[in-house]
Coordinates of C-alpha atoms in Angstrom, one line a residue:
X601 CA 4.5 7.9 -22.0
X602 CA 1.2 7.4 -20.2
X603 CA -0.9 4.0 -20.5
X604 CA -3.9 5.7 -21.9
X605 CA -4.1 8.9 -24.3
X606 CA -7.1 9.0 -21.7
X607 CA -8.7 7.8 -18.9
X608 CA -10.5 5.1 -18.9
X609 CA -14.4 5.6 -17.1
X610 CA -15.7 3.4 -14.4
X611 CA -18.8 3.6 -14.3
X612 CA -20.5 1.1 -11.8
X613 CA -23.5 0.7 -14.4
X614 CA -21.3 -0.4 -16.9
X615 CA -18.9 -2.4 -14.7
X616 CA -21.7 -4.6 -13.5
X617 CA -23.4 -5.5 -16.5
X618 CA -20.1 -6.6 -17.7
X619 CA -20.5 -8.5 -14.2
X620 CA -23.4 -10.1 -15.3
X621 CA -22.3 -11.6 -18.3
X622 CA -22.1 -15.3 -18.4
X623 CA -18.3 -15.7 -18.6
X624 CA -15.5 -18.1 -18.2
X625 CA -12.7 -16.2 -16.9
X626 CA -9.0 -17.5 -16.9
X627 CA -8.2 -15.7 -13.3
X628 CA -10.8 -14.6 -11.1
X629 CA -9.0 -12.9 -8.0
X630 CA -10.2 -11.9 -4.5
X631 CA -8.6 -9.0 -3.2
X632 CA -8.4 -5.4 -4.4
X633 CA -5.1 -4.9 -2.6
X634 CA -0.9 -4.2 -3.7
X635 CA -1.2 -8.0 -4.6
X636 CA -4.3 -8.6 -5.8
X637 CA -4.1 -5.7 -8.2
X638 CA -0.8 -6.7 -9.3
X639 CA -1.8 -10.2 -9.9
X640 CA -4.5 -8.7 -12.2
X641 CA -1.7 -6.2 -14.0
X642 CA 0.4 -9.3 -14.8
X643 CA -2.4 -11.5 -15.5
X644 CA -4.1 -8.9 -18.0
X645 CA -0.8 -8.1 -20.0
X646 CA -0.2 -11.7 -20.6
X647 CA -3.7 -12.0 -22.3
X648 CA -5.9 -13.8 -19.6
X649 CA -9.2 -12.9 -19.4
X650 CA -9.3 -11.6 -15.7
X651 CA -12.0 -10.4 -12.7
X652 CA -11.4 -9.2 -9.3
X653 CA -13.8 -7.8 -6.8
X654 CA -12.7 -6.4 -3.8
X655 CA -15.1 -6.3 -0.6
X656 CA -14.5 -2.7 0.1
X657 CA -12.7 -0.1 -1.3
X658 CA -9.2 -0.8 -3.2
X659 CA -6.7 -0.5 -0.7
X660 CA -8.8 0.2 1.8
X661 CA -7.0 -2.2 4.6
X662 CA -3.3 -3.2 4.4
X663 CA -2.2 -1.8 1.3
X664 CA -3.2 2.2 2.3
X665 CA -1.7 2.0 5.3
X666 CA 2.3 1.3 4.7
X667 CA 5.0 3.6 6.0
X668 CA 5.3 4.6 2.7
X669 CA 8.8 3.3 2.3
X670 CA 9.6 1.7 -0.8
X671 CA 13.1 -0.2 -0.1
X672 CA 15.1 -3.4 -0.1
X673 CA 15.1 -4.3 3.6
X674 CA 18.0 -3.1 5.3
X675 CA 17.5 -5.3 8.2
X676 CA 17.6 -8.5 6.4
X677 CA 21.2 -7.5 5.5
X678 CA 21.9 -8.6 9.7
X679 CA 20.0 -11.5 8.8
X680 CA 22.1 -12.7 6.1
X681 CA 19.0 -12.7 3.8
X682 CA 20.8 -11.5 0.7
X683 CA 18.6 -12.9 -1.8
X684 CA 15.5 -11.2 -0.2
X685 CA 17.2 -7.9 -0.2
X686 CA 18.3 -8.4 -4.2
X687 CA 14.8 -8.8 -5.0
X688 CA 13.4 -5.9 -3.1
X689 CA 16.3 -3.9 -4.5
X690 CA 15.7 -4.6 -7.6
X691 CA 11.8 -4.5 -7.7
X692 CA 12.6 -1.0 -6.2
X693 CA 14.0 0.3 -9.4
X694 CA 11.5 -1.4 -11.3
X695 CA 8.9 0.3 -9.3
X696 CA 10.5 4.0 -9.5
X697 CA 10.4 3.5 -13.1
X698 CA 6.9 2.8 -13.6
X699 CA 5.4 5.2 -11.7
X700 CA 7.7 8.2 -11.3
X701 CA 4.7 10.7 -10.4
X702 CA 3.9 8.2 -7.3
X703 CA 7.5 6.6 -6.5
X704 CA 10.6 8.7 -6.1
X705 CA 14.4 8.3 -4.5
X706 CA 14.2 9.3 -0.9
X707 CA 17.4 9.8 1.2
X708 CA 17.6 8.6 5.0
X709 CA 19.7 9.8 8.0
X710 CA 20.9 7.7 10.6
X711 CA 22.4 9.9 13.6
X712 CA 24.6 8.8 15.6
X713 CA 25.1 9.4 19.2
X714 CA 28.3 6.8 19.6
X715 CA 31.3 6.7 18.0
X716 CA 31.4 3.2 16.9
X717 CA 27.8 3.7 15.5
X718 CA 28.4 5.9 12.1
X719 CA 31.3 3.0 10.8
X720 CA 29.3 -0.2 12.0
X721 CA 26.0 1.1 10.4
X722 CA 28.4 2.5 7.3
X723 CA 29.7 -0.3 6.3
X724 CA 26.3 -1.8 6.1
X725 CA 24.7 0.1 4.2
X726 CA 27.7 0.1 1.9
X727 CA 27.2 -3.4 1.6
X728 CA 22.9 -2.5 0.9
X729 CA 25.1 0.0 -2.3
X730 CA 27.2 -3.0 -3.6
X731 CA 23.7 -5.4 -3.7
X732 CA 21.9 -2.6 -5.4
X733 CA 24.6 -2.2 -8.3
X734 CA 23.1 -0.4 -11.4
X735 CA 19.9 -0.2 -9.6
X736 CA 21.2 1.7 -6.9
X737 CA 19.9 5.5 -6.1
X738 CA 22.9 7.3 -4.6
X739 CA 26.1 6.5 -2.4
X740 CA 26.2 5.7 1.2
X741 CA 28.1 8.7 3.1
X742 CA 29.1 8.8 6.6
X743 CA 28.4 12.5 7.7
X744 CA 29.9 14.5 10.2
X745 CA 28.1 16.4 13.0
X746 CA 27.7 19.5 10.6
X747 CA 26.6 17.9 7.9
X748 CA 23.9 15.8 9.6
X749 CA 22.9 19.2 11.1
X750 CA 22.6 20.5 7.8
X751 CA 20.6 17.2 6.6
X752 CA 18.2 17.3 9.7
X753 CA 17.9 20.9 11.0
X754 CA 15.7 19.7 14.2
X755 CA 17.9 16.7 15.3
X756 CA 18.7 16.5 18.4
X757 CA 22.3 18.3 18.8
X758 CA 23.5 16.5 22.2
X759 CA 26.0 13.9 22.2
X760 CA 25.6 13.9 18.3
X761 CA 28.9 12.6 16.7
X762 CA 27.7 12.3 13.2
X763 CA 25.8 10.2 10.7
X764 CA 25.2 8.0 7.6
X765 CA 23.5 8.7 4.7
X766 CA 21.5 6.6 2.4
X767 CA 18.9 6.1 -0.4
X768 CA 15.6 3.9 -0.8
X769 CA 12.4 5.2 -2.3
X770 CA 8.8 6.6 -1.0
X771 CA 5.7 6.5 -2.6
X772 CA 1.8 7.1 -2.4
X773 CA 0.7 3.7 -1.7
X774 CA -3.1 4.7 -2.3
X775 CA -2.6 5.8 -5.6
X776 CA 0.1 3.6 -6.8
X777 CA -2.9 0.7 -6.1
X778 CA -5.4 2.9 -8.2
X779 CA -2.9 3.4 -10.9
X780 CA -2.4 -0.4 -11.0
X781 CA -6.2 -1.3 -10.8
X782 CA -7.0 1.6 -13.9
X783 CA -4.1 -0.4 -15.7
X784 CA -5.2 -3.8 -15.2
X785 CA -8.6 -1.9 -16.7
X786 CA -6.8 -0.7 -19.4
X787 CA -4.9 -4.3 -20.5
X788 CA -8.9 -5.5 -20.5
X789 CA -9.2 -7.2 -16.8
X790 CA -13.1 -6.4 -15.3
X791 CA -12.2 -5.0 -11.8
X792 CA -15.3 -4.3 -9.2
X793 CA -15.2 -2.8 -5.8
X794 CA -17.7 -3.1 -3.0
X795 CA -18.6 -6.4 -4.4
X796 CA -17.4 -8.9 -1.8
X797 CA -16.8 -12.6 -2.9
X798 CA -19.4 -14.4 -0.7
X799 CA -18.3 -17.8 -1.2
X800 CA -16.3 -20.3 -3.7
X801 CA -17.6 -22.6 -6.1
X802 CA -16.4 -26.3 -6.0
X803 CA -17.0 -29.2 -8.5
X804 CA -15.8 -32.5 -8.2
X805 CA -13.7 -31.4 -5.4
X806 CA -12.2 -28.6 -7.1
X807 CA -12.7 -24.9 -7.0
X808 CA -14.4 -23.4 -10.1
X809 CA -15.1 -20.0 -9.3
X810 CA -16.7 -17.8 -6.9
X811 CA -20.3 -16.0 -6.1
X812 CA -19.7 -12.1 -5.3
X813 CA -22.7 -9.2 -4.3
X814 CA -23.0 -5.6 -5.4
X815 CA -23.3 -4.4 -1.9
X816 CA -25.1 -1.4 -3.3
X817 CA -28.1 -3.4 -4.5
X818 CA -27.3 -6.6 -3.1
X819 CA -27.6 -8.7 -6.4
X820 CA -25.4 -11.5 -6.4
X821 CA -22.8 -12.7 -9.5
X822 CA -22.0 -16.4 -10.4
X823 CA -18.0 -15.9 -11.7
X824 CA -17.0 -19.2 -13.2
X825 CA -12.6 -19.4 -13.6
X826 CA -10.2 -21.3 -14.8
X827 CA -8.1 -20.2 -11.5
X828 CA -8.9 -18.8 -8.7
X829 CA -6.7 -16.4 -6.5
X830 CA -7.0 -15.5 -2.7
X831 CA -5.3 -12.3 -2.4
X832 CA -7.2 -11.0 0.9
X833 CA -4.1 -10.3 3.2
X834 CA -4.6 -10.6 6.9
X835 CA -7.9 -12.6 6.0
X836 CA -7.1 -15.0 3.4
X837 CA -7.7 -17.9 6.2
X838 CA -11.7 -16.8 5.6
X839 CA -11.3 -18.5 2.7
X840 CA -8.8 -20.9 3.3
X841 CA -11.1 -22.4 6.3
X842 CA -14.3 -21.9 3.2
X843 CA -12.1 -24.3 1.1
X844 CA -11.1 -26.7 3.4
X845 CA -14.3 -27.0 4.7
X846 CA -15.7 -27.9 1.3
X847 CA -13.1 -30.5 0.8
X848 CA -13.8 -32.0 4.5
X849 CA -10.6 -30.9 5.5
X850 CA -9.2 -29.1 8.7
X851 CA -6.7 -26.3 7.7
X852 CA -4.3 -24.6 10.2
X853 CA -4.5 -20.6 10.0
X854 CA -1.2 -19.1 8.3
X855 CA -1.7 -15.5 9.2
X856 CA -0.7 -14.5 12.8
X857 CA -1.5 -10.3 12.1
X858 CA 0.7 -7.6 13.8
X859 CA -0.3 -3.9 13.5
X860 CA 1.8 -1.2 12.6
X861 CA 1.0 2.1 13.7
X862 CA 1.7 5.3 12.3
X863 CA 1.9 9.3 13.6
X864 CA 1.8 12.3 11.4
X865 CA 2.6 15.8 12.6
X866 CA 3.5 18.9 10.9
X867 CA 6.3 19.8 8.9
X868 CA 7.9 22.0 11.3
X869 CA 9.2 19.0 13.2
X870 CA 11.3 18.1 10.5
X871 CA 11.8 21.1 8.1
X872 CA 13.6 18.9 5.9
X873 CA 13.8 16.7 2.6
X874 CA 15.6 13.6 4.3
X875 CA 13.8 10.9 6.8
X876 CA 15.3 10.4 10.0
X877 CA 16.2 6.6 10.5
X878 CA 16.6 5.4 14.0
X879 CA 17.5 1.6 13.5
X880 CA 17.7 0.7 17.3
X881 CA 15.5 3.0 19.8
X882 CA 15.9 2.4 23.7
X883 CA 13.9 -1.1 23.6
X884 CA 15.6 -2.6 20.2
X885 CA 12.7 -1.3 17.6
X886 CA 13.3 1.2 14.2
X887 CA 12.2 4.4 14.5
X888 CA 11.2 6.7 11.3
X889 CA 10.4 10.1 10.6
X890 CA 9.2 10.7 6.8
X891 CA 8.5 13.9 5.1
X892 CA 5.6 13.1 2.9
X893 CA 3.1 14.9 1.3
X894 CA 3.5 17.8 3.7
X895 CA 3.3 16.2 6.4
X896 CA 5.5 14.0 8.4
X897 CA 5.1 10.7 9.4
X898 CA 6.4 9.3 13.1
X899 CA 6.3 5.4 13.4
X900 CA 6.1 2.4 13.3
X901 CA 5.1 -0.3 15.6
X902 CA 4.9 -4.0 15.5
X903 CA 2.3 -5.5 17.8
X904 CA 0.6 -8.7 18.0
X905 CA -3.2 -8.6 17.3
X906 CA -5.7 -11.6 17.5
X907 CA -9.0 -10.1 15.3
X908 CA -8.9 -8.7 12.2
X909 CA -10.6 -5.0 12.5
X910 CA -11.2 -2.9 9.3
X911 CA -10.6 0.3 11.1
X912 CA -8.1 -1.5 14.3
X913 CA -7.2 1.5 16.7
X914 CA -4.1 2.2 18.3
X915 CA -2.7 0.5 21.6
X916 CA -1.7 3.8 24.0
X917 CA 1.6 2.6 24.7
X918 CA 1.9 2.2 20.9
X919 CA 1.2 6.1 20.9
X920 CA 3.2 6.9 24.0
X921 CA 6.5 4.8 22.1
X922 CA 6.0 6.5 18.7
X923 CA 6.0 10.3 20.7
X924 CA 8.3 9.8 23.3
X925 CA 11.0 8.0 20.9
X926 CA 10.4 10.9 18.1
X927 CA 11.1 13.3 21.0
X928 CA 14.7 12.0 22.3
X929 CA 15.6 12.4 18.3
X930 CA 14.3 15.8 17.5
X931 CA 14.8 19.1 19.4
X932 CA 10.9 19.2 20.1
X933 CA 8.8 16.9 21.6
X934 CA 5.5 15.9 19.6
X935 CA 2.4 15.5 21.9
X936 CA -0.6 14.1 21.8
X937 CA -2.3 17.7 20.7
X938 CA 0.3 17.6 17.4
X939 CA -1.0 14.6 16.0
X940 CA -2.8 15.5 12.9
X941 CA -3.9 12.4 11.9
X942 CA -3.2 8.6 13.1
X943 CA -3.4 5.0 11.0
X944 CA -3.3 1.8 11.9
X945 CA -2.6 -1.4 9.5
X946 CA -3.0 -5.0 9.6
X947 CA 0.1 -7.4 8.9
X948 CA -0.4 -10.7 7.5
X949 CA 2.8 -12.1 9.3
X950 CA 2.7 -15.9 7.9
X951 CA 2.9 -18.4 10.3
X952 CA 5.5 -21.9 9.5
X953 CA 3.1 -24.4 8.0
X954 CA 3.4 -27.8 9.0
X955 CA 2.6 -30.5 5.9
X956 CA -0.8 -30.6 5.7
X957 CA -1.3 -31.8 2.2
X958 CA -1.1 -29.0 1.0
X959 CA 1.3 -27.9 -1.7
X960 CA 2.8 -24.9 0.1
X961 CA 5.6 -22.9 -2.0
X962 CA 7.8 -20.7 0.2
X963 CA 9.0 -17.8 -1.9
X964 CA 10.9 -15.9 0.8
X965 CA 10.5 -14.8 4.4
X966 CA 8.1 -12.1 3.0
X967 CA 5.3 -14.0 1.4
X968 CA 3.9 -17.0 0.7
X969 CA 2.3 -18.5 -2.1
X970 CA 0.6 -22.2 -1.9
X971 CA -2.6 -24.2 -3.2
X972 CA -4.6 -26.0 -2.2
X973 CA -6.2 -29.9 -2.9
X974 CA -8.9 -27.9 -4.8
X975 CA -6.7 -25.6 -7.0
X976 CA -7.7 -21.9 -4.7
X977 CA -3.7 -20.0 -5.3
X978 CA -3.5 -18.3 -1.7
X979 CA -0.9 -15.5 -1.4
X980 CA -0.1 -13.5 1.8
X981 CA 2.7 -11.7 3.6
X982 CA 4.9 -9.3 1.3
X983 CA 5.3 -5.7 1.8
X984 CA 4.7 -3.4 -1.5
X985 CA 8.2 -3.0 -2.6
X986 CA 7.7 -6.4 -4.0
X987 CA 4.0 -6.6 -5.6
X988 CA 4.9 -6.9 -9.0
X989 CA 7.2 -10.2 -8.1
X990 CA 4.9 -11.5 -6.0
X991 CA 2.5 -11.3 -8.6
X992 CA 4.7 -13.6 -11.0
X993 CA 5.1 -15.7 -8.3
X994 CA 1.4 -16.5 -8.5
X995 CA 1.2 -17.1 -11.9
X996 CA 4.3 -19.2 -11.6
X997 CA 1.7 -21.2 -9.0
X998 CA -1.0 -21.1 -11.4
X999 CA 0.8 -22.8 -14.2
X1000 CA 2.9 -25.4 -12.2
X1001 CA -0.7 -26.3 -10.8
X1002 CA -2.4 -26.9 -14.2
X1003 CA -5.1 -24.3 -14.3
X1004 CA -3.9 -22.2 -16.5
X1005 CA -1.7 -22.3 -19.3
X1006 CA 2.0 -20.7 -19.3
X1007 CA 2.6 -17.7 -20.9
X1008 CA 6.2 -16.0 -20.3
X1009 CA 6.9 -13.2 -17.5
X1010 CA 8.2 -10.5 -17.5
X1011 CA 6.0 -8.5 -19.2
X1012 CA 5.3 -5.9 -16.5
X1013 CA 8.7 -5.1 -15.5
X1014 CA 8.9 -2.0 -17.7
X1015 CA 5.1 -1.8 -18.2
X1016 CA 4.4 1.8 -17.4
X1017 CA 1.3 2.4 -14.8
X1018 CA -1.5 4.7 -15.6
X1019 CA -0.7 8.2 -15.2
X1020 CA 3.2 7.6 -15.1
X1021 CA 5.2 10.3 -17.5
X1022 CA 8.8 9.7 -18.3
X1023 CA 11.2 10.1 -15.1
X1024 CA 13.0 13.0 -17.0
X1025 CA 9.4 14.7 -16.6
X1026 CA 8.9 14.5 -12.8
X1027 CA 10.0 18.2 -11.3
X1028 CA 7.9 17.3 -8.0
X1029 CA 9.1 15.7 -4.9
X1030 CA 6.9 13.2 -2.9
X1031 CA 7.3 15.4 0.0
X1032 CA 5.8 18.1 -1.1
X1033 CA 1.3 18.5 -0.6
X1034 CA -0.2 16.7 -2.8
X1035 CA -1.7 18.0 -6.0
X1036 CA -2.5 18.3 -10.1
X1037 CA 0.9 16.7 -10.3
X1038 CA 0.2 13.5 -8.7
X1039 CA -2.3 12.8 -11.3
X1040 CA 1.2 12.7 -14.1
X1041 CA 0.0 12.8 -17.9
X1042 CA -3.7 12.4 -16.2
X1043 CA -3.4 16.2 -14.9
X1044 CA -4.9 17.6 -18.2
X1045 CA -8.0 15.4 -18.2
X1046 CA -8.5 16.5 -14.1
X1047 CA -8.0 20.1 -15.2
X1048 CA -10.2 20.4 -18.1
X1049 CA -13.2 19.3 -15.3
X1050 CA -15.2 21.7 -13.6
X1051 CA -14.0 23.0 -10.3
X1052 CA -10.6 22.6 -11.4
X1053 CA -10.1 26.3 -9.8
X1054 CA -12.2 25.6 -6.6
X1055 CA -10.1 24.6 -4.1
X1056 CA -11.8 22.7 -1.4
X1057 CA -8.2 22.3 0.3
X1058 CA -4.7 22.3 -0.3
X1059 CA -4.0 19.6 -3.2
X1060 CA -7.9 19.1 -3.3
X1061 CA -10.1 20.5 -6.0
X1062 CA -13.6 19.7 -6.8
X1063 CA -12.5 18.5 -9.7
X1064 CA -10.6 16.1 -8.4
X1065 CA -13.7 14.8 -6.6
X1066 CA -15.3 14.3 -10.1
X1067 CA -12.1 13.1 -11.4
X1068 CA -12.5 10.6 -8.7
X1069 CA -15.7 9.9 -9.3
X1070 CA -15.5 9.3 -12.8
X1071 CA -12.4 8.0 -13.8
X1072 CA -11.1 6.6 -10.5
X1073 CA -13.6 4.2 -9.0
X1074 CA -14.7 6.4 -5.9
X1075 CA -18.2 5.6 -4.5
X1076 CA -18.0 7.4 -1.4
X1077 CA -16.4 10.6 0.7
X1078 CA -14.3 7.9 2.5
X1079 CA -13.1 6.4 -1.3
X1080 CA -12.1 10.8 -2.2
X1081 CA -10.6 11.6 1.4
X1082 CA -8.8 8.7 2.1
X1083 CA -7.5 7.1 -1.1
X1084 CA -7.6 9.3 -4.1
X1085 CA -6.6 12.3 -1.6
X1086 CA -4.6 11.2 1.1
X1087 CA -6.5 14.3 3.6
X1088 CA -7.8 12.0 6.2
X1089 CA -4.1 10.4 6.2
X1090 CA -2.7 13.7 6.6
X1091 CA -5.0 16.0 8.6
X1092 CA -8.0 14.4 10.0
X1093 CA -10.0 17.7 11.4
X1094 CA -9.6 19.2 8.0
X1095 CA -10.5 16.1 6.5
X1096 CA -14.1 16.2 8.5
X1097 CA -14.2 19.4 7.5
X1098 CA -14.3 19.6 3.6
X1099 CA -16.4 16.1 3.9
X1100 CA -19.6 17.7 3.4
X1101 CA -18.9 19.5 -0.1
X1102 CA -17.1 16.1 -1.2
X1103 CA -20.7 14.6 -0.1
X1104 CA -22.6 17.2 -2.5
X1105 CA -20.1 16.6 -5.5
X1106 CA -20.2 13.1 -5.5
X1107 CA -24.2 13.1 -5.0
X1108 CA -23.8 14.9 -7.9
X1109 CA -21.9 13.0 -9.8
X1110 CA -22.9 9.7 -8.7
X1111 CA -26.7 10.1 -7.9
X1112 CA -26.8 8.2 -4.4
X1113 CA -25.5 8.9 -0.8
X1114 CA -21.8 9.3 -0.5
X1115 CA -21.9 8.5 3.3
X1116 CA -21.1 11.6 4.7
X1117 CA -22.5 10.6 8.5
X1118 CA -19.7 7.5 8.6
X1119 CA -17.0 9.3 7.1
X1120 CA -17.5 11.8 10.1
X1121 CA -17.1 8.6 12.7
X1122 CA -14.7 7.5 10.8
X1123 CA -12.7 10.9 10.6
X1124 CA -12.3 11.0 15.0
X1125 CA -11.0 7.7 14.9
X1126 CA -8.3 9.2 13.3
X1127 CA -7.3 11.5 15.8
X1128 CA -6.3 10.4 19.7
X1129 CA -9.3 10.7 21.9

């Protein structure tokens, strides 16, 4: 059953004078990403009174740019990390089960070109089966030549012996975050985006709260909190280094980013409902190729990266790996020319942190969650598989540090997200172009808008643009094309090329510029040069 018997408006009039209020809040978060909003979900449903404002759009960094895996970690299993991959598996589950119009089962294929490879990667994943238990989403099978064939029509055929199949999960990671932030909404928490928080409040050496601006009229908000959370990803050391330098401290970054980049291409070079998993290319990095939404998504990468761009660009030989690689797996050769559309995100790899005085909590090799001298909670690292513990974790932090009171967990772990129907009532897969069935028990309240018949492109209606507007916190064509349709993701040119009558129908709805002329800039940087 769906959150709301219907959706909730948000209205930036009504959202700001909320704003404006003179309020004590128990949890005042900064960060409108997977862990921000999840720290608000959890927050909320335990009965705190809870803000977050987000500098941009929500998700529009880190958390909109994931490979769109939702798994336990298969690598940590070489690592001997079992307790890392319990969690993820299990937070996998949970995840499916919350959102079943945004999170399905996916199965994987990993071919094998030597003999020894289908039995030594076998028995590991059989090992990933037996740590999944109950929560698991299908058997292991080691396939023969045929079968993977059969599994992966466009794998390359030469020198194959066979394969292995397995099971983890994709999602929309875009609209998961919505679906959390119109939840947290929904439990009572005030969430505002494009209001960045310009700098933290301190008193008697501890932090009290925060000062955000409405970048669309550039009025300013005094938030005053029991807690406050840093949730900002790659740049949480901004306000780490704020903090610190309010206390008269020196504080050592903890985020070294990496970026990841990703590939889409047609369907036609992998006709197929499986991924293709290639754990160990030519130079010792993983290799995917995802059906998703229509599409199919070739990557990823992990490079080093010393700023921390909004938009960061691609490396070539990031490009040049991600085509060549795809092309000794499948039978054709992607090019530059078949790109459709290319993203790039920022990972907040967490650096080991030396005693500083701070009280630094290592929860796993994933994230991090510490405070500091004042009371600011920083959390960072994490992949979305895990949100919803990592959001526990923080309130976990929050209690043992005294600024808020404990209330049990727990409570989100079957908390349905907006939107979600029951799992018997999904008949869609996540690979298939987008459309009214992503919005789940939401699709009556899009179709009963107008423009529900006018189709600007496939999966996009106009009134999915008003839906957007109205109910999903969109400000601009960006916020529509990018996040609440994943076009720009998936097909860049056609992205640029609906743009203006997204423009017209959010003017509409909205009443002020959607930013047509930046989405278009935007849009090329989204395709190679």
């Amino acid at each position: 059953m769906s959150l709301a018997a219907s959706p909730l408006s948000t209205g930036r009039a009504a959202l700001l004078e909320r704003l404006a209020q003179p309020e004590t809040y128990d949890l005042a978060i900064i960060g409108g990403g997977a862990t921000g909003l999840g720290v608000a979900v959890d927050a909320a449903a335990r009965g705190f009174k809870v803000v977050l404002v987000e500098s941009h759009d929500f998700a529009k960094g880190t958390s909109s740019r994931a490979t769109k895996l939702v798994h336990g970690g298969v690598r940590y299993l070489a690592q001997g990390n079992i307790a890392l991959v319990r969690e993820a598996l299990h937070e996998r589950t949970t995840l499916l089960h919350n959102a079943p119009h945004l999170a399905q089962p996916l199965a994987f294929v990993m071919p094998s070109y030597r003999l020894l490879d289908t039995p030594f990667y076998g028995v590991g994943l059989k090992m990933y089966d037996a740590l999944a238990g109950k929560a698991g989403l299908g058997a292991t099978e080691f396939l023969s030549r045929s079968s993977t064939v059969k599994c992966l029509p466009t794998v390359r055929q030469q020198g194959l012996k066979g394969g292995v199949k397995y099971w983890d999960g994709q999602f929309d990671d875009a609209r998961l975050a919505l679906a959390l932030a119109r939840t947290a909404a929904a439990k009572g928490a005030l969430l505002v985006n494009y209001c960045p928080a310009r700098e933290l409040l301190h008193e008697d050496g501890k932090v009290t709260g925060l000062v955000c601006e409405d970048v669309e009229t550039g009025t300013r908000h005094t938030l005053r909190a029991k807690c406050v959370v840093n949730a900002t990803g790659p740049w949480v050391d901004l306000f780490r280094q704020q903090d610190a330098e309010a206390l008269g401290r020196p504080v050592k970054p903890m985020v070294a980013p990496s970026q990841g980049v990703h590939v889409v291409v047609d369907r036609d070079f992998l006709p197929s409902d499986h991924a293709l998993l290639v754990p160990k290319t030519a130079d010792g990095r993983v290799l995917f190729a995802v059906p998703w939404l229509g599409k199919v998504i070739l990557g990823t990468t992990d490079t080093p990266r010393h700023d921390l761009a909004r938009e960061p660009l691609p490396f070539p030989e990031e490009l040049d790996f991600i085509l060549t690689e795809a092309g000794r797996y499948l039978t054709r050769q992607p090019t530059l020319a078949d790109v459709r559309s290319m993203w790039v995100g920022l990972r907040p790899l967490v650096k080991p942190q030396d005693d500083d005085g701070e009280n630094t909590k290592k929860i796993s090799r994933e994230h991090t969650v510490m405070s500091s001298r004042s009371g600011l909670v920083t959390v960072t690292g994490g992949k979305w598989t895990t949100y919803r513990a990592m959001a526990e974790d923080v309130l976990s932090e929050c209690f043992a540090i005294g600024r808020l009171p404990h209330r049990p967990g727990g409570v989100t772990a079957r908390l349905p997200l907006a939107g979600a129907p029951a799992e018997t009532a999904v008949h869609h897969r996540m690979n298939q172009v987008q459309g009214l069935h992503s919005y789940g028990t939401d699709a009556p309240a899009v179709a009963a808008l107008p423009g529900a018949d006018e189709w600007l492109a496939d999966g996009l209606s106009e009134a999915m643009v008003r839906f957007a507007a109205r109910f999903e916190y969109a400000r601009t064509v960006e916020d529509v094309l990018a996040r609440r349709s994943r076009l720009l993701f998936l097909d860049a040119r056609k992205a640029a090329e609906v743009a203006p009558r997204v423009a017209a129908l959010l003017e509409q709805e909205l009443g002020r510029d959607a930013g047509l002329d930046s989405f278009r800039l935007l849009a090329a940087q989204y395709l190679p040069g």
